[in-house]
Coordinates of C-alpha atoms in Angstrom, one line a residue:
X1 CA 65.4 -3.9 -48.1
X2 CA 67.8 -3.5 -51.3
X3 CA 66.7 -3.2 -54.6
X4 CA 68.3 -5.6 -56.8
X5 CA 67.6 -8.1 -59.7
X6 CA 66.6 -11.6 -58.8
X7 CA 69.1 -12.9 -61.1
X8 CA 71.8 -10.8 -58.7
X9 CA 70.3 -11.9 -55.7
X10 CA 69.2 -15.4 -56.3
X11 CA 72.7 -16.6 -55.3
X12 CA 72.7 -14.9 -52.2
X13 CA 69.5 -16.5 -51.1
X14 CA 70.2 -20.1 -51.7
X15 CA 73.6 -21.0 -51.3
X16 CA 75.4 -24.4 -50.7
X17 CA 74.3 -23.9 -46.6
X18 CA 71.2 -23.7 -47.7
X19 CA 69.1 -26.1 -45.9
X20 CA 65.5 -24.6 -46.3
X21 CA 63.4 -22.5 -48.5
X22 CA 59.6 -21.8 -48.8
X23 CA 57.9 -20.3 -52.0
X24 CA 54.3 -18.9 -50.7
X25 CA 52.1 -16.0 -52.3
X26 CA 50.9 -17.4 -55.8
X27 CA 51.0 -15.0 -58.4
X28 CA 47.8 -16.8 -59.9
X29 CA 44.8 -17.9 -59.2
X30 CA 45.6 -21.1 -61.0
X31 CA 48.5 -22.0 -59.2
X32 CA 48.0 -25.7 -58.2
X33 CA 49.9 -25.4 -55.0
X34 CA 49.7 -22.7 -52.1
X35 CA 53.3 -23.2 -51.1
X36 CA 56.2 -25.0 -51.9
X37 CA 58.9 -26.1 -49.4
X38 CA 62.6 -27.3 -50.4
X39 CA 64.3 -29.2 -47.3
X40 CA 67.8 -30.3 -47.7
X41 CA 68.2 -33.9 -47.1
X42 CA 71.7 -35.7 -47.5
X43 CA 72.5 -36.1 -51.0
X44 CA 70.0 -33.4 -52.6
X45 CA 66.2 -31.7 -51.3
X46 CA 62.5 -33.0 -50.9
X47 CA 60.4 -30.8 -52.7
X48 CA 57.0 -30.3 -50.6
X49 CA 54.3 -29.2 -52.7
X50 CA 51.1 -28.4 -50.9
X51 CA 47.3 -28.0 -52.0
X52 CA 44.8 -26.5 -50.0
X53 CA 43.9 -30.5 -48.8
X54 CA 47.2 -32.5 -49.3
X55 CA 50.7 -32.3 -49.7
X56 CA 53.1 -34.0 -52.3
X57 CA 56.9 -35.0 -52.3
X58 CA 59.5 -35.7 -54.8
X59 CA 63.5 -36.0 -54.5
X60 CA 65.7 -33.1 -56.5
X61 CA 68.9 -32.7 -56.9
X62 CA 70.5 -29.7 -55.2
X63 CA 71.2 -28.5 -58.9
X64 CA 67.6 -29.0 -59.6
X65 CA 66.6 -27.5 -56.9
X66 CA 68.3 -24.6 -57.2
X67 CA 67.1 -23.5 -61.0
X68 CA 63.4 -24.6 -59.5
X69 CA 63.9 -22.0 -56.9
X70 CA 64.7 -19.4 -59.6
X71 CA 62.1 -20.4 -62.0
X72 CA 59.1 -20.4 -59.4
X73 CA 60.1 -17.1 -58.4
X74 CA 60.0 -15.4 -62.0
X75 CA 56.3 -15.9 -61.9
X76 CA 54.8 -18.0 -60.0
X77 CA 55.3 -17.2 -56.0
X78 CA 56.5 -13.8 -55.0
X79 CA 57.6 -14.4 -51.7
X80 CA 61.2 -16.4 -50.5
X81 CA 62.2 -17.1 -47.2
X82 CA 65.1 -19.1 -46.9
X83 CA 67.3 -20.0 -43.8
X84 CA 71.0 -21.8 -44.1
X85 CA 73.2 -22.0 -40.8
X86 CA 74.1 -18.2 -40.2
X87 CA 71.1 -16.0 -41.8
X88 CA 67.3 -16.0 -42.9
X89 CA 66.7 -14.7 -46.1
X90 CA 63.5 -12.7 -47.3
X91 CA 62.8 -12.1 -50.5
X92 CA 59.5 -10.1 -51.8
X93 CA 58.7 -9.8 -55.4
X94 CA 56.0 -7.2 -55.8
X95 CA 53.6 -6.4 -58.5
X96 CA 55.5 -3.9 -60.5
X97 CA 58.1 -6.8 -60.7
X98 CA 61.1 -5.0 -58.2
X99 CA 62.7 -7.7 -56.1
X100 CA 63.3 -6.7 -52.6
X101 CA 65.6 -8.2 -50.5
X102 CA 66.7 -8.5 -47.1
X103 CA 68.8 -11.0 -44.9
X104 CA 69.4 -10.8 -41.7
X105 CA 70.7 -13.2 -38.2
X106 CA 69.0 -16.5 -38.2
X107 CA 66.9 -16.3 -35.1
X108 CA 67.0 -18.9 -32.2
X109 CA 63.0 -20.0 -33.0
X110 CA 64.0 -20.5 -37.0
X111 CA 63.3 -24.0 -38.1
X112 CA 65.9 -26.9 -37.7
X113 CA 67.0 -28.9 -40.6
X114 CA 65.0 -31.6 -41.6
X115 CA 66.9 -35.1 -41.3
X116 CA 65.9 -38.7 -41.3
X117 CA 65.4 -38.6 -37.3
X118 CA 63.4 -35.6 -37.3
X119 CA 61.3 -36.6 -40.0
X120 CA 57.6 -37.1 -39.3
X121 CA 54.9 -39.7 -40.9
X122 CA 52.6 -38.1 -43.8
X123 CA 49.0 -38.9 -42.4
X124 CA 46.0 -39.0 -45.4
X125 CA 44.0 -36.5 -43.5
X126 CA 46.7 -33.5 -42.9
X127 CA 46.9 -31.5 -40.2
X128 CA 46.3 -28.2 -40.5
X129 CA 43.2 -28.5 -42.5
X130 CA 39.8 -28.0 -40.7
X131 CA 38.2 -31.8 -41.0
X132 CA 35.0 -30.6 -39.2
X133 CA 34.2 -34.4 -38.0
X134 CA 37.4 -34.6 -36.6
X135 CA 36.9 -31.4 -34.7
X136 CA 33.3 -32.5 -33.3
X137 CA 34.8 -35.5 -32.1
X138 CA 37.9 -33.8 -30.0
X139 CA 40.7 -35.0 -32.4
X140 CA 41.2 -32.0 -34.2
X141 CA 41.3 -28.2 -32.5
X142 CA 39.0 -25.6 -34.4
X143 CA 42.5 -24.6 -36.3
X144 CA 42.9 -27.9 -37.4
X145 CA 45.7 -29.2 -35.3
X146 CA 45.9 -32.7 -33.5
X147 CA 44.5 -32.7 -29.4
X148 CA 47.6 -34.2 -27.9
X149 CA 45.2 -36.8 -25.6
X150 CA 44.0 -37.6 -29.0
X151 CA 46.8 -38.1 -31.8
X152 CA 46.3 -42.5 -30.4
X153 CA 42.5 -41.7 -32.2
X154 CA 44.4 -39.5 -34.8
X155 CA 47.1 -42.7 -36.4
X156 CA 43.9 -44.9 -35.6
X157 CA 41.5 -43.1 -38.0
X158 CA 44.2 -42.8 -40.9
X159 CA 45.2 -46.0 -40.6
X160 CA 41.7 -46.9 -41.6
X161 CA 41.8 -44.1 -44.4
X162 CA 44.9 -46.1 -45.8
X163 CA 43.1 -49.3 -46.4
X164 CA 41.4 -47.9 -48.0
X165 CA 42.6 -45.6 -49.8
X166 CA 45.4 -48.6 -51.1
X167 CA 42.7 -50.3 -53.2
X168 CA 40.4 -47.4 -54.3
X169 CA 42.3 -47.5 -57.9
X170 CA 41.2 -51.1 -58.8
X171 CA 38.0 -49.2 -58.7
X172 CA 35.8 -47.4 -61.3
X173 CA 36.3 -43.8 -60.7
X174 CA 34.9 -42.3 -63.2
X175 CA 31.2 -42.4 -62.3
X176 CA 29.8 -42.4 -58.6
X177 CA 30.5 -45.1 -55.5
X178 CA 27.7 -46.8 -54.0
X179 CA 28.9 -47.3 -50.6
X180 CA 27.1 -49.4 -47.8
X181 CA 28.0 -48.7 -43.9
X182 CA 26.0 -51.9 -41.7
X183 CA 25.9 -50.9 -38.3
X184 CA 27.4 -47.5 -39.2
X185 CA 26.6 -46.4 -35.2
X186 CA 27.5 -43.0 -34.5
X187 CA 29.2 -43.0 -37.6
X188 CA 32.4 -41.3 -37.1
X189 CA 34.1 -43.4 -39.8
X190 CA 31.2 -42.9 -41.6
X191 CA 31.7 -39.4 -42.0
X192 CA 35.6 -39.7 -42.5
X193 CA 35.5 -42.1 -45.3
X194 CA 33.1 -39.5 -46.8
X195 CA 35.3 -36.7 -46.2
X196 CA 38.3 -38.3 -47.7
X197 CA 36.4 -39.6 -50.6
X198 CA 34.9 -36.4 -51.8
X199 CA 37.0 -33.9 -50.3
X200 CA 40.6 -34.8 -50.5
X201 CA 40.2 -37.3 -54.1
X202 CA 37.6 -35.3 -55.4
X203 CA 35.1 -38.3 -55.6
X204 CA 31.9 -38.4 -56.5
X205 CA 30.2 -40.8 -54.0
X206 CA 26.7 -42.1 -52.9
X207 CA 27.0 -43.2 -49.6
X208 CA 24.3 -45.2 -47.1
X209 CA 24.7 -45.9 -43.0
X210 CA 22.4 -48.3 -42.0
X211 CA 21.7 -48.7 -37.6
X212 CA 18.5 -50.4 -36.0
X213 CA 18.5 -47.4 -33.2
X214 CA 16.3 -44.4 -34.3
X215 CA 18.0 -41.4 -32.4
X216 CA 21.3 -42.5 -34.0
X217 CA 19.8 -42.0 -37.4
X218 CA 18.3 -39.2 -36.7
X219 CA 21.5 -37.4 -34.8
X220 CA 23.4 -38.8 -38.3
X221 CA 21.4 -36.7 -40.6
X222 CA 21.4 -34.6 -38.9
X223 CA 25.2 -33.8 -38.5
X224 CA 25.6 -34.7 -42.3
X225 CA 23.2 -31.6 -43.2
X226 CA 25.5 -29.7 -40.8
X227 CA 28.2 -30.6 -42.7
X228 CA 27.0 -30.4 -46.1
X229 CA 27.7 -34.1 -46.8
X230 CA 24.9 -33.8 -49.4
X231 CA 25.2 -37.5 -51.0
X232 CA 25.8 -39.3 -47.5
X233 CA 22.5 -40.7 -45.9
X234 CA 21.2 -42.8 -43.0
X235 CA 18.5 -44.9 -43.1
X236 CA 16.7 -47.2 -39.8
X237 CA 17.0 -51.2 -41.0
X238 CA 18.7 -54.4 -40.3
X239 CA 21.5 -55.5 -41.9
X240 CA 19.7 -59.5 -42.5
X241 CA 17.1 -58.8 -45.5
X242 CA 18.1 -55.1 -46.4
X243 CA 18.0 -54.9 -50.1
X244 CA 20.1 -52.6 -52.5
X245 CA 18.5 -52.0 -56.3
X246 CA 21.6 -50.1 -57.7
X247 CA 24.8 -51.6 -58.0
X248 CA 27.4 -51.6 -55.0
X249 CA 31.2 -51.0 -55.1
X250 CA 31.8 -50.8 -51.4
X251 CA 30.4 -52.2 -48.6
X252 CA 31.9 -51.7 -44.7
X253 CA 30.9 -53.2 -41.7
X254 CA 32.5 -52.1 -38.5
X255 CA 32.0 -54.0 -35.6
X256 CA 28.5 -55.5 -36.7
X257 CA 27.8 -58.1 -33.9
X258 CA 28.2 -61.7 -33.8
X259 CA 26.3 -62.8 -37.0
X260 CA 25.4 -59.3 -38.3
X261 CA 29.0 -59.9 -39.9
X262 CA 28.1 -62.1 -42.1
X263 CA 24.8 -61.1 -43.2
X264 CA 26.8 -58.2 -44.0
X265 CA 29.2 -59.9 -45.7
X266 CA 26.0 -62.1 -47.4
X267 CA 24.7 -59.4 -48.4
X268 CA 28.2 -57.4 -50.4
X269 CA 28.7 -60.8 -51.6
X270 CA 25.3 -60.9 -53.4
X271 CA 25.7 -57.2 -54.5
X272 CA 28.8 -58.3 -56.3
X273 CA 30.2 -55.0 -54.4
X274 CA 34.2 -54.3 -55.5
X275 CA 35.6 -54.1 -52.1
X276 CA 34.4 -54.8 -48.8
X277 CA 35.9 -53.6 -45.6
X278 CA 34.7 -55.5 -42.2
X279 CA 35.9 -55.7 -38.4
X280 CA 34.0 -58.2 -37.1
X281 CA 32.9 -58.2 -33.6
X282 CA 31.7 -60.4 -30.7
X283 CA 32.1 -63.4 -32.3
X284 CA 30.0 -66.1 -29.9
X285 CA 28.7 -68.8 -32.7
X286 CA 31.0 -71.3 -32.8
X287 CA 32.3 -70.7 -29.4
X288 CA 29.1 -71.9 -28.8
X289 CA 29.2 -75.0 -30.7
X290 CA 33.3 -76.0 -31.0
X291 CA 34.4 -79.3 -29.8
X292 CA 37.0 -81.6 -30.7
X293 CA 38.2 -85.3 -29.2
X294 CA 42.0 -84.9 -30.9
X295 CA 42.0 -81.4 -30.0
X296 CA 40.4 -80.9 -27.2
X297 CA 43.7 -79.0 -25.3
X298 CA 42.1 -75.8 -27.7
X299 CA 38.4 -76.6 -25.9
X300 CA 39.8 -77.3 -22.6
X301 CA 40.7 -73.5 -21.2
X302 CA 37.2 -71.2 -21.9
X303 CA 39.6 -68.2 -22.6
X304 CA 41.7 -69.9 -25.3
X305 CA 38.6 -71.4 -26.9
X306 CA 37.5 -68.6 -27.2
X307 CA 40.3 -66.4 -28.5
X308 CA 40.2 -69.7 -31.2
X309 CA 37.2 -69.5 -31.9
X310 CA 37.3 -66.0 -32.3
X311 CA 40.6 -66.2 -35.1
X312 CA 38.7 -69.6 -36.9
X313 CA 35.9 -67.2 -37.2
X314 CA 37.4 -64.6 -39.1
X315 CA 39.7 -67.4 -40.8
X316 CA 36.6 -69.0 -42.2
X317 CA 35.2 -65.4 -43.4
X318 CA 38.2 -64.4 -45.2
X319 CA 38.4 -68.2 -47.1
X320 CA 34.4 -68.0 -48.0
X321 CA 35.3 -65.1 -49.6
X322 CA 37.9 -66.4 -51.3
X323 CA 35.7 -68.7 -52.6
X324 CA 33.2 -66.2 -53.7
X325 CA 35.8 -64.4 -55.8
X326 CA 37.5 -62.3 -54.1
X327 CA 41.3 -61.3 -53.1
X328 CA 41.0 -61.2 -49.2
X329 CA 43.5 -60.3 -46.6
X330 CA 43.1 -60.2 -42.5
X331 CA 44.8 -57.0 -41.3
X332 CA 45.9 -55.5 -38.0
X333 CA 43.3 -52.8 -37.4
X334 CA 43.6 -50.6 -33.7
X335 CA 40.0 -49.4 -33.2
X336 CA 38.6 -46.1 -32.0
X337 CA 38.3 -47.3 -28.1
X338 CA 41.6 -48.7 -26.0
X339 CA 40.7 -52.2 -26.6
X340 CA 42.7 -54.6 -27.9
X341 CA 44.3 -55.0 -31.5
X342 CA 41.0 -56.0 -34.1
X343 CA 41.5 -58.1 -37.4
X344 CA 40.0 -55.9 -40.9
X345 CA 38.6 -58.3 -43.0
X346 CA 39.8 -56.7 -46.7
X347 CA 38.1 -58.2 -49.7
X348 CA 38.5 -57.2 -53.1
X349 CA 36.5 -58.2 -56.1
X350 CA 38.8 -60.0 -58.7
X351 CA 39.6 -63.3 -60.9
X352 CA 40.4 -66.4 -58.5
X353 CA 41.2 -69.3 -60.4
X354 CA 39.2 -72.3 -59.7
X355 CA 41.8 -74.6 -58.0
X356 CA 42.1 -71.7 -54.8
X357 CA 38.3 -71.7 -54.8
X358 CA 37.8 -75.1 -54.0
X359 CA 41.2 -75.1 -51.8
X360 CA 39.5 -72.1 -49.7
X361 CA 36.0 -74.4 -49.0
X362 CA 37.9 -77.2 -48.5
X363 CA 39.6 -75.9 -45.6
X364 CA 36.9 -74.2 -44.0
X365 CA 34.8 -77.7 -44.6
X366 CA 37.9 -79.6 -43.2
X367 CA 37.9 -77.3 -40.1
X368 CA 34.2 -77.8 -39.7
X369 CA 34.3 -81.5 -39.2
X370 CA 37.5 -81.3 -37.1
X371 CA 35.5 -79.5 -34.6
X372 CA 31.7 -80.5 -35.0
X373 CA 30.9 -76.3 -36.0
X374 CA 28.7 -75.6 -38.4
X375 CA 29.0 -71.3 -39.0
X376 CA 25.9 -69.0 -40.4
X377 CA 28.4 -67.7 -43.3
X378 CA 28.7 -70.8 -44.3
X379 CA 25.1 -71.8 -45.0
X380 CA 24.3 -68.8 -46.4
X381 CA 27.2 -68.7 -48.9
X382 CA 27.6 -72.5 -49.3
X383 CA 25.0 -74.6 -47.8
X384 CA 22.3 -73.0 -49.8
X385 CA 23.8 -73.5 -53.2
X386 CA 24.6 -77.0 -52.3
X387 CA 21.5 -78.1 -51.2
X388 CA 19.8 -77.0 -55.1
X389 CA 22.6 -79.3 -56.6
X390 CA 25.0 -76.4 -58.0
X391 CA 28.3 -75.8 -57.1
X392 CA 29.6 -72.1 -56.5
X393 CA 29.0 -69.6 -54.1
X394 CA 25.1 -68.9 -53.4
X395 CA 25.0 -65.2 -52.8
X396 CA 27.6 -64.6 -56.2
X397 CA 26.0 -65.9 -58.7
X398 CA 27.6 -68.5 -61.9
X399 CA 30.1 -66.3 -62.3
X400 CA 32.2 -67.1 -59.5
X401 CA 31.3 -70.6 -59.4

């Protein structure tokens, strides 16, 4: 290597066929990124900035780029390597501060450009990282990387890190979540939500999974003392009549049978909980029950009644909701088994104006009588309220009413 000043060698290093440059070896402790990666993209580079957990991006301009380069290396990383079309360039700053520097043939394994087609999706929950759920379950190797039988469960699970993820900010942050799992089974999610929530945000969380089956409890404690998930916790109970003292700010049901949906959904409702996250399951009730003289094509066929009674459910779920105050969407969710596509049911706490309240029970009370159904969300939400001469939803209190 040839001992030269970085300011003299600098240009050598990172030229206009430059199209990639990593900064690694931190000079501090402090340093709020192991590595940084520059990738040339058309009109400038992508800085890559990575933590120990996540990784960041932001657009430069090659300019920009190329007096970043110089500044992070007087002082902040002390090692280079760069690669353009022709060469790879190492550069090693030591500890007494001389810059050594070497270039030499760009070899046939060096890394290709990054372009548009090459590019690949940023996932929540990185590879690379050791997520020991993930690696209990199959999805992840014991160095972190993706199974390739596995990378379907893989997009699956982040997807469901996403949605949530997208509404976590309308929350308060800044003291612990109370968060609610009905039916939390094995728990798999379970134990990824916490992961994500603690380990990659830096959240403080107290989290619950509730399951009627003993040895699943048990086996969950289990693994979340294995882990050291110290603040998650499973408990034996039923979702119908399970009371909560402190205040909720999430409650998730994932595939909570038939009516257990919507005692969950009761239940977060009457919590006043922030943001609820559902995907229902085995919806029989008013497949039981539908009929209908003018449309009676949808009541005819047993499979499309009950595909349509399947959607109505959901339909009527995400408009009680409505009507209880909060912003709800049904969203495409793919679930952890090869079944078929599953609806989310994603509610979040907020101001709905009157007018859309009554427009939400309206329709769900127009769809009733259309086809003689008379659904247990309903009655608990609705029914109930009605009954004692109030108007508003029965599990939310005045306020939404």
């Amino acid at each position: 290597m040839e001992d030269k000043t970085l300011q003299e060698i600098w240009p050598q290093c990172f030229g206009a066929q430059t199209y990639k440059a990593v900064f690694s070896d931190p000079v501090g402790k402090d340093c709020p990124y192991q590595k940084i990666v520059l990738n040339r993209l058309k009109d400038g580079f992508q800085a890559e900035q990575y933590t120990q957990k996540q990784v960041f991006h932001k657009n430069i301009t090659v300019q920009q780029a190329a007096a970043m380069g110089l500044e992070l290396l007087s002082g902040v990383y002390r090692q280079l390597n760069a690669w353009d079309e022709s060469y790879e360039y190492n550069l090693r700053i030591s500890k007494s501060g001389r810059v050594l520097y070497r270039r030499k043939a760009r070899a046939a394994q060096a890394p290709a450009p990054k372009t548009a087609h090459n590019r690949e999706k940023r996932y929540l929950l990185e590879q690379g990282t050791v997520i020991p759920p993930l690696v209990d379950m199959g999805i992840f190797t014991s160095q972190g990387k993706v199974v390739e039988s596995m990378y379907d469960k893989y997009r699956q699970i982040n997807r469901f890190v996403e949605l949530l993820s997208d509404e976590l900010d309308r929350l308060d942050l800044t003291k612990p979540l109370t968060i609610l799992d009905f039916g939390c089974g094995k728990s798999y999610l379970t134990f990824i939500m916490y992961y994500y929530l603690v380990e990659v945000r830096g959240l403080k969380v107290n989290m619950v999974g509730l399951d009627l089956k003993k040895e699943v409890i048990a086996h969950c404690n289990e693994a979340a003392s294995k882990y050291g998930y110290r603040d998650l916790h499973f408990e034996l109970g039923d979702i119908n009549g399970y009371r909560c003292d402190s205040p909720v700010d999430i409650v998730v049901t994932l595939h909570a049978c038939d009516l257990a949906t919507d005692y969950a959904l009761c239940n977060a409702v009457h919590w006043n909980a922030r943001l609820i996250l559902s995907v229902p399951c085995c919806q029989h009730e008013l497949n039981g029950q539908m009929q209908s003289e003018e449309l009676s094509i949808l009541t005819r066929y047993g499979i499309v009644q009950e595909r349509t009674a399947a959607l109505m459910t959901d339909a009527i779920r995400a408009n009680l909701l409505t009507y209880c105050g909060y912003k709800t969407q049904l969203l495409e969710f793919v679930d952890l088994s090869h079944t078929p596509k599953n609806l989310l049911i994603r509610a979040v706490k907020t101001k709905i104006p009157l007018s859309a309240k009554r427009h939400a029970l309206e329709e769900v009370e127009r769809l009733m009588k259309a086809f003689s159904f008379s659904p247990t969300l309903y009655r608990l939400l609705v029914a109930k309220q009605g009954e004692a001469g109030e108007e508003g939803c029965a599990c939310a209190g005045t306020e939404n009413g």
